[in-house]
Amino acid sequence: MSSHKISAGAVSINGLEKANGSNNADVDYDMLGNAIHDYPTGNPYSTAIRQQPITQQRKPYVPSRDSRLHDAGTARATIAASAESPNGTQERNYTRDHQHQTVVIQHVDYWDQDGDGIIWPQDTYSGCRAFGWNILLALVATFLINGNLSYPTVPGWLPDPFFRIYTARMYKDKHGSDSMTYDNEGRFKPQNFEDIFAKYDKGSKGGLDLSDLWDFWKGQRMVFDFFGWSASFFEWVATYLVLWPEDGIMRKEDIRGIYDGSIFYKKAEEHQAKMNTRQQQRTTAPSLLAKARRVLG
């Protein structure tokens, strides 16, 4: 275990001593940081110490020297950037085509079907049904989403009688006890997004399973933030239902797609393609049966 003391004339660390003059404060600080840190190696600071085990259990994201994700702590207005996708979602030019929207508005753009900046309850319902969700699940989701997210976004003081969500004010729906990946203005913070997986992806699977989600939910809770606790819980339940991973692991890039909304279009298209295949099979089977009967008859 490292021990250190700082006196007026010197810095002593594990028996090492260096003069502590007024003109070499930076050098002394670097020496101190390098001497006592456990993680990350090679940096003049520490993000985890043995005296506080929780800091070792939940280590934050530290970019590698050759990381393509620059300035991870700086919030991006229009790009949901990650270490793997520093330029956001490139598929179908999604990020390029949404440069007029902050990331939190991109997150809900899928439900704004007519592009008027307003999400009606029926928009939410039809969007959920497009995922293949049954009527009851889509109704519950609509009730929770529009019922809770409408009022903070209304332009005035009075609640909207139709529970509409105004996307230009989506940043007002930010709550506590979550990953804090969106900032208070609706930008995307790569550092906080990467922290989710650095801290809670046990075994470095490249994603989160239900056990990881439970640890995340407990680890991110803020004291007495009952709304934030419940909102975060239901958001991650909805995320799991949208992605519905076959192996139980929600992949990191799919979760990033939740944040910028690109995955919603993909899942709706996948469900529609599945339905088209089933319809084609239904129409093909009777014709094949009729042909067989003609041949055999």
Short mmCIF file of C-alpha atoms in Angstrom, two decimals:
data_model
loop_
_atom_site.label_atom_id
_atom_site.label_comp_id
_atom_site.label_asym_id
_atom_site.label_seq_id
_atom_site.Cartn_x
_atom_site.Cartn_y
_atom_site.Cartn_z
CA MET A 1 0.00 0.00 0.00
CA SER A 2 1.38 3.44 -0.92
CA SER A 3 2.08 5.95 1.80
CA HIS A 4 2.97 9.56 1.35
CA LYS A 5 3.42 12.81 3.20
CA ILE A 6 3.94 16.35 2.06
CA SER A 7 6.08 18.72 4.10
CA ALA A 8 7.10 22.29 3.53
CA GLY A 9 10.39 21.28 2.02
CA ALA A 10 9.84 17.91 0.38
CA VAL A 11 7.41 15.29 -0.87
CA SER A 12 8.08 11.83 0.54
CA ILE A 13 6.43 8.80 -1.06
CA ASN A 14 7.33 5.25 -0.15
CA GLY A 15 10.78 6.44 0.87
CA LEU A 16 11.25 8.62 -2.22
CA GLU A 17 11.79 12.29 -1.52
CA LYS A 18 11.82 15.29 -3.78
CA ALA A 19 12.43 18.93 -3.03
CA ASN A 20 9.18 20.86 -2.86
CA GLY A 21 9.99 24.34 -4.02
CA SER A 22 7.63 27.01 -5.20
CA ASN A 23 8.61 26.61 -8.86
CA ASN A 24 8.19 22.84 -9.21
CA ALA A 25 4.62 22.26 -7.99
CA ASP A 26 3.65 20.55 -11.25
CA VAL A 27 6.60 18.18 -11.00
CA ASP A 28 5.74 17.30 -7.42
CA TYR A 29 2.12 16.68 -8.36
CA ASP A 30 3.11 14.43 -11.26
CA MET A 31 5.44 12.49 -8.99
CA LEU A 32 2.77 12.10 -6.36
CA GLY A 33 0.15 10.97 -8.88
CA ASN A 34 2.40 8.48 -10.60
CA ALA A 35 3.56 7.06 -7.29
CA ILE A 36 0.18 6.39 -5.68
CA HIS A 37 -2.07 5.49 -8.58
CA ASP A 38 -3.39 1.98 -9.13
CA TYR A 39 -5.44 2.61 -12.29
CA PRO A 40 -4.97 3.58 -15.03
CA THR A 41 -1.32 2.75 -15.48
CA GLY A 42 0.92 5.32 -17.05
CA ASN A 43 -1.22 8.33 -16.11
CA PRO A 44 -0.48 10.97 -13.47
CA TYR A 45 -3.77 10.46 -11.67
CA SER A 46 -5.80 7.75 -10.02
CA THR A 47 -9.39 6.71 -10.69
CA ALA A 48 -9.38 3.87 -8.14
CA ILE A 49 -7.84 3.41 -4.72
CA ARG A 50 -7.74 0.36 -2.49
CA GLN A 51 -9.02 2.32 0.49
CA GLN A 52 -12.37 2.71 -1.29
CA PRO A 53 -13.19 -0.66 -2.93
CA ILE A 54 -16.18 0.78 -4.78
CA THR A 55 -13.78 2.81 -6.92
CA GLN A 56 -12.06 -0.41 -7.95
CA GLN A 57 -15.35 -2.20 -8.62
CA ARG A 58 -16.65 0.58 -10.85
CA LYS A 59 -13.77 1.95 -12.85
CA PRO A 60 -14.61 4.72 -15.32
CA TYR A 61 -13.76 4.69 -18.98
CA VAL A 62 -10.20 5.77 -19.75
CA PRO A 63 -9.48 6.16 -23.49
CA SER A 64 -6.47 4.36 -24.88
CA ARG A 65 -3.57 6.30 -26.31
CA ASP A 66 -4.66 5.52 -29.86
CA SER A 67 -8.40 5.97 -29.29
CA ARG A 68 -10.33 7.52 -32.15
CA LEU A 69 -12.76 9.01 -29.63
CA HIS A 70 -11.29 12.43 -28.94
CA ASP A 71 -12.34 14.63 -26.01
CA ALA A 72 -14.67 12.00 -24.58
CA GLY A 73 -15.69 14.34 -21.78
CA THR A 74 -17.00 16.96 -24.20
CA ALA A 75 -20.72 16.67 -24.95
CA ARG A 76 -21.70 16.32 -28.63
CA ALA A 77 -24.72 18.27 -29.80
CA THR A 78 -25.59 16.07 -32.78
CA ILE A 79 -23.43 12.94 -32.64
CA ALA A 80 -23.87 9.90 -30.39
CA ALA A 81 -20.18 9.10 -30.35
CA SER A 82 -18.56 6.02 -28.84
CA ALA A 83 -15.11 4.47 -28.92
CA GLU A 84 -16.27 2.16 -31.72
CA SER A 85 -18.30 4.81 -33.56
CA PRO A 86 -16.63 8.17 -32.93
CA ASN A 87 -18.62 9.74 -35.78
CA GLY A 88 -21.98 8.37 -34.72
CA THR A 89 -24.28 6.16 -36.78
CA GLN A 90 -22.99 6.02 -40.35
CA GLU A 91 -25.50 3.48 -41.63
CA ARG A 92 -27.78 5.16 -44.17
CA ASN A 93 -26.10 8.48 -43.34
CA TYR A 94 -28.23 8.64 -40.19
CA THR A 95 -26.02 11.07 -38.26
CA ARG A 96 -25.37 13.24 -41.30
CA ASP A 97 -29.10 13.50 -42.02
CA HIS A 98 -29.89 14.48 -38.42
CA GLN A 99 -27.39 17.29 -37.92
CA HIS A 100 -30.29 19.70 -37.36
CA GLN A 101 -31.32 17.82 -34.21
CA THR A 102 -29.67 17.33 -30.85
CA VAL A 103 -29.12 13.72 -29.90
CA VAL A 104 -32.03 13.67 -27.44
CA ILE A 105 -34.35 14.86 -30.23
CA GLN A 106 -32.91 12.20 -32.53
CA HIS A 107 -33.78 9.73 -29.78
CA VAL A 108 -37.52 10.43 -30.23
CA ASP A 109 -37.55 11.32 -33.93
CA TYR A 110 -38.85 7.86 -34.84
CA TRP A 111 -42.15 8.58 -33.09
CA ASP A 112 -42.61 11.96 -34.75
CA GLN A 113 -43.99 10.32 -37.84
CA ASP A 114 -45.12 13.45 -39.67
CA GLY A 115 -42.11 15.53 -38.66
CA ASP A 116 -44.10 18.33 -37.06
CA GLY A 117 -42.20 18.22 -33.78
CA ILE A 118 -45.16 16.80 -31.85
CA ILE A 119 -45.58 13.22 -30.67
CA TRP A 120 -49.23 12.30 -30.08
CA PRO A 121 -50.17 9.26 -28.00
CA GLN A 122 -51.30 7.54 -31.19
CA ASP A 123 -47.83 8.13 -32.66
CA THR A 124 -46.28 6.38 -29.68
CA TYR A 125 -48.77 3.54 -29.91
CA SER A 126 -48.28 2.92 -33.63
CA GLY A 127 -44.50 3.15 -33.22
CA CYS A 128 -44.56 0.47 -30.52
CA ARG A 129 -46.86 -1.75 -32.56
CA ALA A 130 -44.37 -1.50 -35.44
CA PHE A 131 -41.88 -3.33 -33.22
CA GLY A 132 -44.27 -6.25 -33.02
CA TRP A 133 -45.48 -5.43 -29.51
CA ASN A 134 -48.99 -6.61 -28.74
CA ILE A 135 -51.86 -4.20 -28.11
CA LEU A 136 -51.65 -4.32 -24.31
CA LEU A 137 -47.89 -3.71 -24.19
CA ALA A 138 -48.16 -0.86 -26.69
CA LEU A 139 -50.95 0.75 -24.66
CA VAL A 140 -48.98 0.49 -21.42
CA ALA A 141 -45.92 2.00 -23.10
CA THR A 142 -48.00 4.85 -24.52
CA PHE A 143 -49.51 5.58 -21.11
CA LEU A 144 -46.11 5.65 -19.41
CA ILE A 145 -44.31 7.63 -22.12
CA ASN A 146 -46.83 10.33 -22.96
CA GLY A 147 -48.31 10.43 -19.48
CA ASN A 148 -44.93 11.21 -17.89
CA LEU A 149 -43.02 13.05 -20.62
CA SER A 150 -45.66 15.40 -21.96
CA TYR A 151 -45.93 18.11 -19.32
CA PRO A 152 -42.26 19.15 -19.05
CA THR A 153 -42.21 19.79 -22.81
CA VAL A 154 -45.36 21.92 -23.15
CA PRO A 155 -44.76 25.54 -24.20
CA GLY A 156 -46.84 27.00 -21.35
CA TRP A 157 -47.78 26.30 -17.75
CA LEU A 158 -50.95 24.32 -18.37
CA PRO A 159 -50.74 20.56 -19.07
CA ASP A 160 -51.54 19.43 -22.58
CA PRO A 161 -55.00 17.79 -22.55
CA PHE A 162 -53.91 15.38 -25.29
CA PHE A 163 -50.62 14.45 -23.58
CA ARG A 164 -48.60 15.49 -26.59
CA ILE A 165 -44.79 15.62 -26.40
CA TYR A 166 -43.09 18.61 -27.98
CA THR A 167 -39.74 17.36 -29.24
CA ALA A 168 -38.02 20.77 -29.29
CA ARG A 169 -38.19 20.70 -25.48
CA MET A 170 -37.21 17.07 -24.96
CA TYR A 171 -34.20 18.20 -22.94
CA LYS A 172 -36.65 19.20 -20.18
CA ASP A 173 -37.49 15.52 -19.68
CA LYS A 174 -34.03 14.75 -18.33
CA HIS A 175 -34.17 13.05 -14.93
CA GLY A 176 -31.70 11.79 -12.36
CA SER A 177 -30.55 8.30 -11.39
CA ASP A 178 -29.63 7.38 -14.96
CA SER A 179 -26.34 7.21 -16.84
CA MET A 180 -26.26 11.00 -17.37
CA THR A 181 -25.33 10.36 -20.99
CA TYR A 182 -27.62 13.20 -22.05
CA ASP A 183 -26.67 16.52 -20.55
CA ASN A 184 -29.20 19.14 -19.42
CA GLU A 185 -29.42 20.57 -22.93
CA GLY A 186 -29.92 17.26 -24.73
CA ARG A 187 -26.36 16.73 -25.91
CA PHE A 188 -24.61 13.34 -25.82
CA LYS A 189 -21.68 12.80 -23.45
CA PRO A 190 -19.43 9.97 -24.72
CA GLN A 191 -17.60 9.66 -21.40
CA ASN A 192 -20.80 8.88 -19.52
CA PHE A 193 -21.92 6.43 -22.18
CA GLU A 194 -18.60 4.59 -22.08
CA ASP A 195 -18.74 4.58 -18.28
CA ILE A 196 -21.86 2.40 -18.43
CA PHE A 197 -19.86 -0.47 -19.88
CA ALA A 198 -16.58 0.24 -18.14
CA LYS A 199 -18.35 0.01 -14.78
CA TYR A 200 -21.10 -2.55 -15.31
CA ASP A 201 -20.19 -4.85 -18.20
CA LYS A 202 -18.94 -7.76 -16.12
CA GLY A 203 -16.56 -9.94 -18.09
CA SER A 204 -16.19 -7.39 -20.91
CA LYS A 205 -18.92 -9.06 -22.99
CA GLY A 206 -19.38 -6.02 -25.15
CA GLY A 207 -22.83 -5.43 -23.71
CA LEU A 208 -25.13 -5.72 -20.72
CA ASP A 209 -27.21 -8.63 -19.50
CA LEU A 210 -30.00 -8.47 -16.92
CA SER A 211 -27.59 -8.89 -14.03
CA ASP A 212 -25.52 -5.98 -15.31
CA LEU A 213 -28.66 -3.88 -15.67
CA TRP A 214 -29.63 -4.58 -12.09
CA ASP A 215 -26.19 -3.47 -10.90
CA PHE A 216 -26.41 -0.39 -13.11
CA TRP A 217 -29.82 0.57 -11.74
CA LYS A 218 -28.66 0.19 -8.16
CA GLY A 219 -25.35 1.91 -8.77
CA GLN A 220 -26.81 4.99 -10.46
CA ARG A 221 -29.62 5.71 -8.00
CA MET A 222 -29.58 9.08 -6.30
CA VAL A 223 -30.92 9.56 -2.80
CA PHE A 224 -34.70 10.13 -2.57
CA ASP A 225 -34.97 10.41 -6.38
CA PHE A 226 -38.05 8.21 -6.58
CA PHE A 227 -39.12 9.48 -10.00
CA GLY A 228 -35.63 8.98 -11.40
CA TRP A 229 -35.44 5.45 -9.99
CA SER A 230 -38.71 4.40 -11.60
CA ALA A 231 -38.06 6.26 -14.87
CA SER A 232 -34.65 4.66 -15.29
CA PHE A 233 -36.08 1.23 -14.49
CA PHE A 234 -38.86 1.44 -17.07
CA GLU A 235 -36.55 2.95 -19.71
CA TRP A 236 -34.17 0.02 -19.47
CA VAL A 237 -37.05 -2.47 -19.47
CA ALA A 238 -38.29 -0.84 -22.68
CA THR A 239 -34.77 -0.93 -24.12
CA TYR A 240 -34.52 -4.65 -23.42
CA LEU A 241 -37.93 -5.27 -25.03
CA VAL A 242 -36.96 -3.33 -28.15
CA LEU A 243 -33.63 -5.10 -28.58
CA TRP A 244 -34.78 -8.48 -27.23
CA PRO A 245 -31.33 -10.11 -27.56
CA GLU A 246 -31.39 -13.84 -28.23
CA ASP A 247 -28.45 -14.48 -25.94
CA GLY A 248 -29.68 -12.07 -23.27
CA ILE A 249 -26.88 -9.54 -23.88
CA MET A 250 -27.74 -6.09 -25.17
CA ARG A 251 -24.84 -5.08 -27.39
CA LYS A 252 -23.10 -1.79 -26.80
CA GLU A 253 -23.67 -0.44 -30.30
CA ASP A 254 -27.35 -1.37 -30.16
CA ILE A 255 -27.69 0.56 -26.91
CA ARG A 256 -25.92 3.51 -28.54
CA GLY A 257 -28.53 3.23 -31.30
CA ILE A 258 -31.21 3.61 -28.64
CA TYR A 259 -29.68 6.90 -27.55
CA ASP A 260 -29.67 8.42 -31.06
CA GLY A 261 -32.87 6.65 -32.11
CA SER A 262 -31.40 4.88 -35.13
CA ILE A 263 -32.14 1.41 -33.76
CA PHE A 264 -35.89 2.09 -33.65
CA TYR A 265 -36.09 2.37 -37.44
CA LYS A 266 -34.00 -0.76 -37.80
CA LYS A 267 -36.18 -2.82 -35.45
CA ALA A 268 -39.38 -1.66 -37.13
CA GLU A 269 -37.97 -2.61 -40.54
CA GLU A 270 -36.85 -6.00 -39.23
CA HIS A 271 -40.34 -6.71 -37.91
CA GLN A 272 -41.95 -5.59 -41.17
CA ALA A 273 -39.60 -7.84 -43.15
CA LYS A 274 -40.50 -10.74 -40.88
CA MET A 275 -44.20 -10.11 -41.39
CA ASN A 276 -43.72 -9.90 -45.17
CA THR A 277 -41.91 -13.25 -45.13
CA ARG A 278 -44.70 -14.85 -43.15
CA GLN A 279 -47.31 -13.43 -45.51
CA GLN A 280 -45.37 -14.74 -48.49
CA GLN A 281 -45.18 -18.17 -46.90
CA ARG A 282 -48.93 -18.16 -46.27
CA THR A 283 -49.70 -17.33 -49.90
CA THR A 284 -47.09 -19.73 -51.28
CA ALA A 285 -48.17 -22.77 -49.26
CA PRO A 286 -51.75 -23.01 -50.66
CA SER A 287 -50.52 -22.64 -54.25
CA LEU A 288 -47.95 -25.40 -53.76
CA LEU A 289 -50.62 -27.61 -52.20
CA ALA A 290 -52.97 -27.02 -55.13
CA LYS A 291 -50.20 -27.80 -57.60
CA ALA A 292 -49.39 -31.03 -55.77
CA ARG A 293 -53.01 -32.08 -55.88
CA ARG A 294 -53.19 -31.45 -59.63
CA VAL A 295 -50.06 -33.48 -60.22
CA LEU A 296 -51.13 -36.35 -58.00
CA GLY A 297 -54.71 -36.24 -59.14
#
